[in-house]
């Protein structure tokens, strides 16, 4: 499950989607960025969307794939 802070981030991203603003997630290693993005990916898929995740590096794409998120390289 998500921590309280991660839930807050997820809610903020989902709330911002209706404004069509660009959303980003940043933070140090181990802070749960991939976990939040995985939860977001699942929420969007459950809502009938086909999310596209882009990563800056192949390593980041590999990390997302380990979380079950297919990312563009």
Short mmCIF file of N, CA, C and O in Angstrom, two decimals:
data_model
loop_
_atom_site.label_atom_id
_atom_site.label_comp_id
_atom_site.label_asym_id
_atom_site.label_seq_id
_atom_site.Cartn_x
_atom_site.Cartn_y
_atom_site.Cartn_z
N UNK A 1 0.80 -1.19 0.00
CA UNK A 1 0.00 0.00 0.00
C UNK A 1 0.85 1.25 0.00
O UNK A 1 2.06 1.23 0.18
N UNK A 2 0.18 2.33 -0.21
CA UNK A 2 0.84 3.64 -0.24
C UNK A 2 0.87 4.26 1.15
O UNK A 2 -0.03 4.04 1.96
N UNK A 3 1.90 5.05 1.40
CA UNK A 3 1.96 5.82 2.64
C UNK A 3 0.96 6.98 2.53
O UNK A 3 0.45 7.27 1.44
N UNK A 4 0.72 7.64 3.63
CA UNK A 4 -0.18 8.79 3.63
C UNK A 4 0.33 9.87 2.67
O UNK A 4 -0.45 10.47 1.92
N UNK A 5 1.62 10.11 2.69
CA UNK A 5 2.21 11.13 1.80
C UNK A 5 2.07 10.72 0.33
O UNK A 5 1.74 11.55 -0.52
N UNK A 6 2.30 9.44 0.04
CA UNK A 6 2.16 8.97 -1.33
C UNK A 6 0.72 9.07 -1.81
O UNK A 6 0.46 9.43 -2.95
N UNK A 7 -0.23 8.78 -0.92
CA UNK A 7 -1.65 8.94 -1.25
C UNK A 7 -1.97 10.40 -1.59
O UNK A 7 -2.72 10.67 -2.53
N UNK A 8 -1.38 11.31 -0.84
CA UNK A 8 -1.57 12.73 -1.10
C UNK A 8 -1.03 13.13 -2.47
O UNK A 8 -1.67 13.91 -3.20
N UNK A 9 0.12 12.60 -2.82
CA UNK A 9 0.71 12.88 -4.13
C UNK A 9 -0.18 12.31 -5.23
O UNK A 9 -0.47 12.99 -6.22
N UNK A 10 -0.62 11.08 -5.05
CA UNK A 10 -1.49 10.45 -6.04
C UNK A 10 -2.78 11.26 -6.22
O UNK A 10 -3.20 11.53 -7.35
N UNK A 11 -3.38 11.67 -5.12
CA UNK A 11 -4.61 12.48 -5.19
C UNK A 11 -4.35 13.80 -5.92
O UNK A 11 -5.16 14.23 -6.74
N UNK A 12 -3.23 14.45 -5.62
CA UNK A 12 -2.91 15.72 -6.27
C UNK A 12 -2.74 15.55 -7.77
O UNK A 12 -3.22 16.38 -8.56
N UNK A 13 -2.09 14.47 -8.17
CA UNK A 13 -1.91 14.21 -9.61
C UNK A 13 -3.26 13.95 -10.27
O UNK A 13 -3.57 14.52 -11.31
N UNK A 14 -4.06 13.07 -9.66
CA UNK A 14 -5.37 12.76 -10.24
C UNK A 14 -6.25 14.00 -10.30
O UNK A 14 -6.97 14.20 -11.28
N UNK A 15 -6.19 14.84 -9.29
CA UNK A 15 -6.99 16.08 -9.27
C UNK A 15 -6.52 17.03 -10.36
O UNK A 15 -7.33 17.74 -10.96
N UNK A 16 -5.22 17.06 -10.61
CA UNK A 16 -4.67 17.96 -11.63
C UNK A 16 -4.94 17.52 -13.05
O UNK A 16 -4.84 18.31 -13.98
N UNK A 17 -5.31 16.26 -13.24
CA UNK A 17 -5.55 15.77 -14.60
C UNK A 17 -6.70 16.49 -15.29
O UNK A 17 -6.66 16.72 -16.48
N UNK A 18 -7.72 16.84 -14.52
CA UNK A 18 -8.87 17.50 -15.13
C UNK A 18 -8.54 18.92 -15.59
O UNK A 18 -9.23 19.48 -16.42
N UNK A 19 -7.45 19.49 -15.10
CA UNK A 19 -7.03 20.82 -15.54
C UNK A 19 -6.10 20.74 -16.74
O UNK A 19 -5.71 21.76 -17.29
N UNK A 20 -5.75 19.52 -17.13
CA UNK A 20 -4.86 19.26 -18.28
C UNK A 20 -3.49 19.91 -18.11
O UNK A 20 -2.86 20.30 -19.07
N UNK A 21 -3.04 20.02 -16.87
CA UNK A 21 -1.71 20.55 -16.60
C UNK A 21 -0.72 19.40 -16.60
O UNK A 21 -1.06 18.27 -16.26
N UNK A 22 0.50 19.69 -16.98
CA UNK A 22 1.56 18.69 -16.94
C UNK A 22 1.86 18.38 -15.49
O UNK A 22 1.98 19.27 -14.65
N UNK A 23 1.98 17.09 -15.19
CA UNK A 23 2.27 16.64 -13.83
C UNK A 23 3.62 15.96 -13.82
O UNK A 23 3.97 15.26 -14.77
N UNK A 24 4.37 16.13 -12.76
CA UNK A 24 5.65 15.44 -12.63
C UNK A 24 5.82 14.96 -11.20
O UNK A 24 5.21 15.50 -10.27
N UNK A 25 6.63 13.93 -11.05
CA UNK A 25 6.94 13.38 -9.73
C UNK A 25 8.45 13.36 -9.61
O UNK A 25 9.13 12.82 -10.46
N UNK A 26 8.96 13.97 -8.57
CA UNK A 26 10.40 14.00 -8.35
C UNK A 26 10.74 13.67 -6.91
O UNK A 26 9.88 13.71 -6.04
N UNK A 27 11.99 13.33 -6.69
CA UNK A 27 12.42 13.02 -5.33
C UNK A 27 13.68 12.19 -5.35
O UNK A 27 14.11 11.70 -6.39
N UNK A 28 14.26 12.04 -4.20
CA UNK A 28 15.47 11.25 -4.05
C UNK A 28 15.18 9.77 -4.22
O UNK A 28 14.03 9.33 -4.14
N UNK A 29 16.23 9.00 -4.42
CA UNK A 29 16.10 7.55 -4.54
C UNK A 29 15.44 6.97 -3.29
O UNK A 29 15.74 7.39 -2.17
N UNK A 30 14.52 6.04 -3.50
CA UNK A 30 13.89 5.36 -2.38
C UNK A 30 12.72 6.09 -1.74
O UNK A 30 12.21 5.67 -0.71
N UNK A 31 12.27 7.20 -2.35
CA UNK A 31 11.17 7.96 -1.75
C UNK A 31 9.79 7.50 -2.20
O UNK A 31 8.79 7.99 -1.71
N UNK A 32 9.74 6.56 -3.16
CA UNK A 32 8.46 6.00 -3.57
C UNK A 32 7.89 6.55 -4.87
O UNK A 32 6.70 6.39 -5.13
N UNK A 33 8.72 7.19 -5.68
CA UNK A 33 8.24 7.73 -6.95
C UNK A 33 7.65 6.64 -7.83
O UNK A 33 6.54 6.80 -8.36
N UNK A 34 8.36 5.55 -7.99
CA UNK A 34 7.88 4.46 -8.85
C UNK A 34 6.61 3.84 -8.28
O UNK A 34 5.70 3.47 -9.03
N UNK A 35 6.51 3.76 -6.97
CA UNK A 35 5.32 3.22 -6.33
C UNK A 35 4.11 4.09 -6.62
O UNK A 35 3.03 3.60 -6.95
N UNK A 36 4.28 5.40 -6.52
CA UNK A 36 3.19 6.34 -6.81
C UNK A 36 2.80 6.24 -8.28
O UNK A 36 1.61 6.20 -8.62
N UNK A 37 3.79 6.18 -9.17
CA UNK A 37 3.49 6.10 -10.59
C UNK A 37 2.78 4.79 -10.95
O UNK A 37 1.90 4.77 -11.80
N UNK A 38 3.16 3.72 -10.27
CA UNK A 38 2.47 2.45 -10.50
C UNK A 38 1.01 2.55 -10.07
O UNK A 38 0.11 2.09 -10.78
N UNK A 39 0.76 3.15 -8.92
CA UNK A 39 -0.62 3.32 -8.45
C UNK A 39 -1.40 4.21 -9.41
O UNK A 39 -2.57 3.92 -9.73
N UNK A 40 -0.78 5.27 -9.90
CA UNK A 40 -1.43 6.16 -10.86
C UNK A 40 -1.76 5.41 -12.14
O UNK A 40 -2.86 5.51 -12.68
N UNK A 41 -0.80 4.62 -12.63
CA UNK A 41 -0.99 3.83 -13.84
C UNK A 41 -2.19 2.90 -13.69
O UNK A 41 -3.05 2.83 -14.58
N UNK A 42 -2.28 2.23 -12.56
CA UNK A 42 -3.40 1.31 -12.32
C UNK A 42 -4.73 2.05 -12.22
O UNK A 42 -5.74 1.58 -12.74
N UNK A 43 -4.73 3.20 -11.56
CA UNK A 43 -5.96 4.00 -11.44
C UNK A 43 -6.45 4.43 -12.82
O UNK A 43 -7.64 4.38 -13.11
N UNK A 44 -5.53 4.90 -13.65
CA UNK A 44 -5.91 5.36 -14.98
C UNK A 44 -6.42 4.21 -15.84
O UNK A 44 -7.42 4.36 -16.55
N UNK A 45 -5.75 3.06 -15.77
CA UNK A 45 -6.22 1.90 -16.52
C UNK A 45 -7.61 1.47 -16.06
O UNK A 45 -8.46 1.14 -16.88
N UNK A 46 -7.83 1.48 -14.76
CA UNK A 46 -9.14 1.11 -14.21
C UNK A 46 -10.23 2.07 -14.68
O UNK A 46 -11.39 1.68 -14.81
N UNK A 47 -9.84 3.31 -14.97
CA UNK A 47 -10.80 4.30 -15.46
C UNK A 47 -10.98 4.27 -16.96
O UNK A 47 -11.64 5.14 -17.53
N UNK A 48 -10.37 3.30 -17.63
CA UNK A 48 -10.54 3.17 -19.07
C UNK A 48 -9.51 3.92 -19.90
O UNK A 48 -9.63 3.98 -21.12
N UNK A 49 -8.51 4.49 -19.26
CA UNK A 49 -7.47 5.22 -19.98
C UNK A 49 -6.33 4.29 -20.36
O UNK A 49 -6.16 3.23 -19.76
N UNK A 50 -5.54 4.71 -21.32
CA UNK A 50 -4.33 3.98 -21.72
C UNK A 50 -3.14 4.89 -21.46
O UNK A 50 -2.68 5.61 -22.36
N UNK A 51 -2.63 4.91 -20.24
CA UNK A 51 -1.56 5.85 -19.89
C UNK A 51 -0.25 5.53 -20.62
O UNK A 51 0.07 4.37 -20.88
N UNK A 52 0.47 6.58 -20.96
CA UNK A 52 1.80 6.46 -21.56
C UNK A 52 2.80 7.02 -20.58
O UNK A 52 2.69 8.17 -20.15
N UNK A 53 3.77 6.21 -20.19
CA UNK A 53 4.80 6.63 -19.25
C UNK A 53 6.10 6.80 -20.03
O UNK A 53 6.53 5.88 -20.73
N UNK A 54 6.70 7.95 -19.93
CA UNK A 54 7.98 8.22 -20.58
C UNK A 54 9.04 8.38 -19.51
O UNK A 54 8.79 8.99 -18.47
N UNK A 55 10.20 7.81 -19.76
CA UNK A 55 11.30 7.89 -18.80
C UNK A 55 12.53 8.49 -19.48
O UNK A 55 12.70 8.35 -20.68
N UNK A 56 13.37 9.15 -18.71
CA UNK A 56 14.55 9.79 -19.31
C UNK A 56 15.68 8.82 -19.64
O UNK A 56 16.56 9.15 -20.42
N UNK A 57 15.65 7.63 -19.04
CA UNK A 57 16.74 6.67 -19.26
C UNK A 57 16.17 5.26 -19.37
O UNK A 57 15.06 4.99 -18.91
N UNK A 58 16.96 4.39 -19.97
CA UNK A 58 16.58 2.99 -20.04
C UNK A 58 16.50 2.36 -18.66
O UNK A 58 15.66 1.51 -18.40
N UNK A 59 17.38 2.79 -17.75
CA UNK A 59 17.37 2.26 -16.39
C UNK A 59 16.05 2.60 -15.70
O UNK A 59 15.45 1.75 -15.03
N UNK A 60 15.58 3.82 -15.89
CA UNK A 60 14.30 4.23 -15.29
C UNK A 60 13.15 3.41 -15.88
O UNK A 60 12.24 3.01 -15.17
N UNK A 61 13.22 3.13 -17.18
CA UNK A 61 12.19 2.30 -17.82
C UNK A 61 12.21 0.89 -17.23
O UNK A 61 11.16 0.28 -17.03
N UNK A 62 13.41 0.38 -16.97
CA UNK A 62 13.54 -0.95 -16.36
C UNK A 62 12.92 -0.98 -14.97
O UNK A 62 12.25 -1.95 -14.60
N UNK A 63 13.14 0.07 -14.19
CA UNK A 63 12.57 0.15 -12.84
C UNK A 63 11.04 0.16 -12.94
O UNK A 63 10.35 -0.54 -12.19
N UNK A 64 10.51 0.94 -13.87
CA UNK A 64 9.06 1.00 -14.03
C UNK A 64 8.51 -0.36 -14.48
O UNK A 64 7.47 -0.79 -13.99
N UNK A 65 9.24 -1.03 -15.36
CA UNK A 65 8.80 -2.37 -15.80
C UNK A 65 8.76 -3.35 -14.64
O UNK A 65 7.85 -4.19 -14.57
N UNK A 66 9.71 -3.22 -13.72
CA UNK A 66 9.71 -4.09 -12.53
C UNK A 66 8.48 -3.84 -11.68
O UNK A 66 8.03 -4.73 -10.94
N UNK A 67 7.93 -2.63 -11.74
CA UNK A 67 6.73 -2.28 -10.98
C UNK A 67 5.45 -2.64 -11.74
O UNK A 67 4.36 -2.42 -11.25
N UNK A 68 5.61 -3.14 -12.98
CA UNK A 68 4.44 -3.51 -13.77
C UNK A 68 3.93 -2.42 -14.66
O UNK A 68 2.81 -2.47 -15.15
N UNK A 69 4.76 -1.40 -14.90
CA UNK A 69 4.37 -0.27 -15.75
C UNK A 69 5.23 -0.30 -17.00
O UNK A 69 6.45 -0.27 -16.93
N UNK A 70 4.57 -0.35 -18.14
CA UNK A 70 5.31 -0.32 -19.40
C UNK A 70 5.63 1.13 -19.72
O UNK A 70 4.75 1.98 -19.78
N UNK A 71 6.91 1.41 -19.90
CA UNK A 71 7.35 2.78 -20.16
C UNK A 71 8.02 2.89 -21.52
O UNK A 71 8.70 1.98 -21.97
N UNK A 72 7.80 4.02 -22.17
CA UNK A 72 8.47 4.31 -23.43
C UNK A 72 9.91 4.70 -23.14
O UNK A 72 10.19 5.34 -22.13
N UNK A 73 10.80 4.31 -24.00
CA UNK A 73 12.22 4.66 -23.81
C UNK A 73 12.62 5.74 -24.76
O UNK A 73 12.22 5.83 -25.85
#
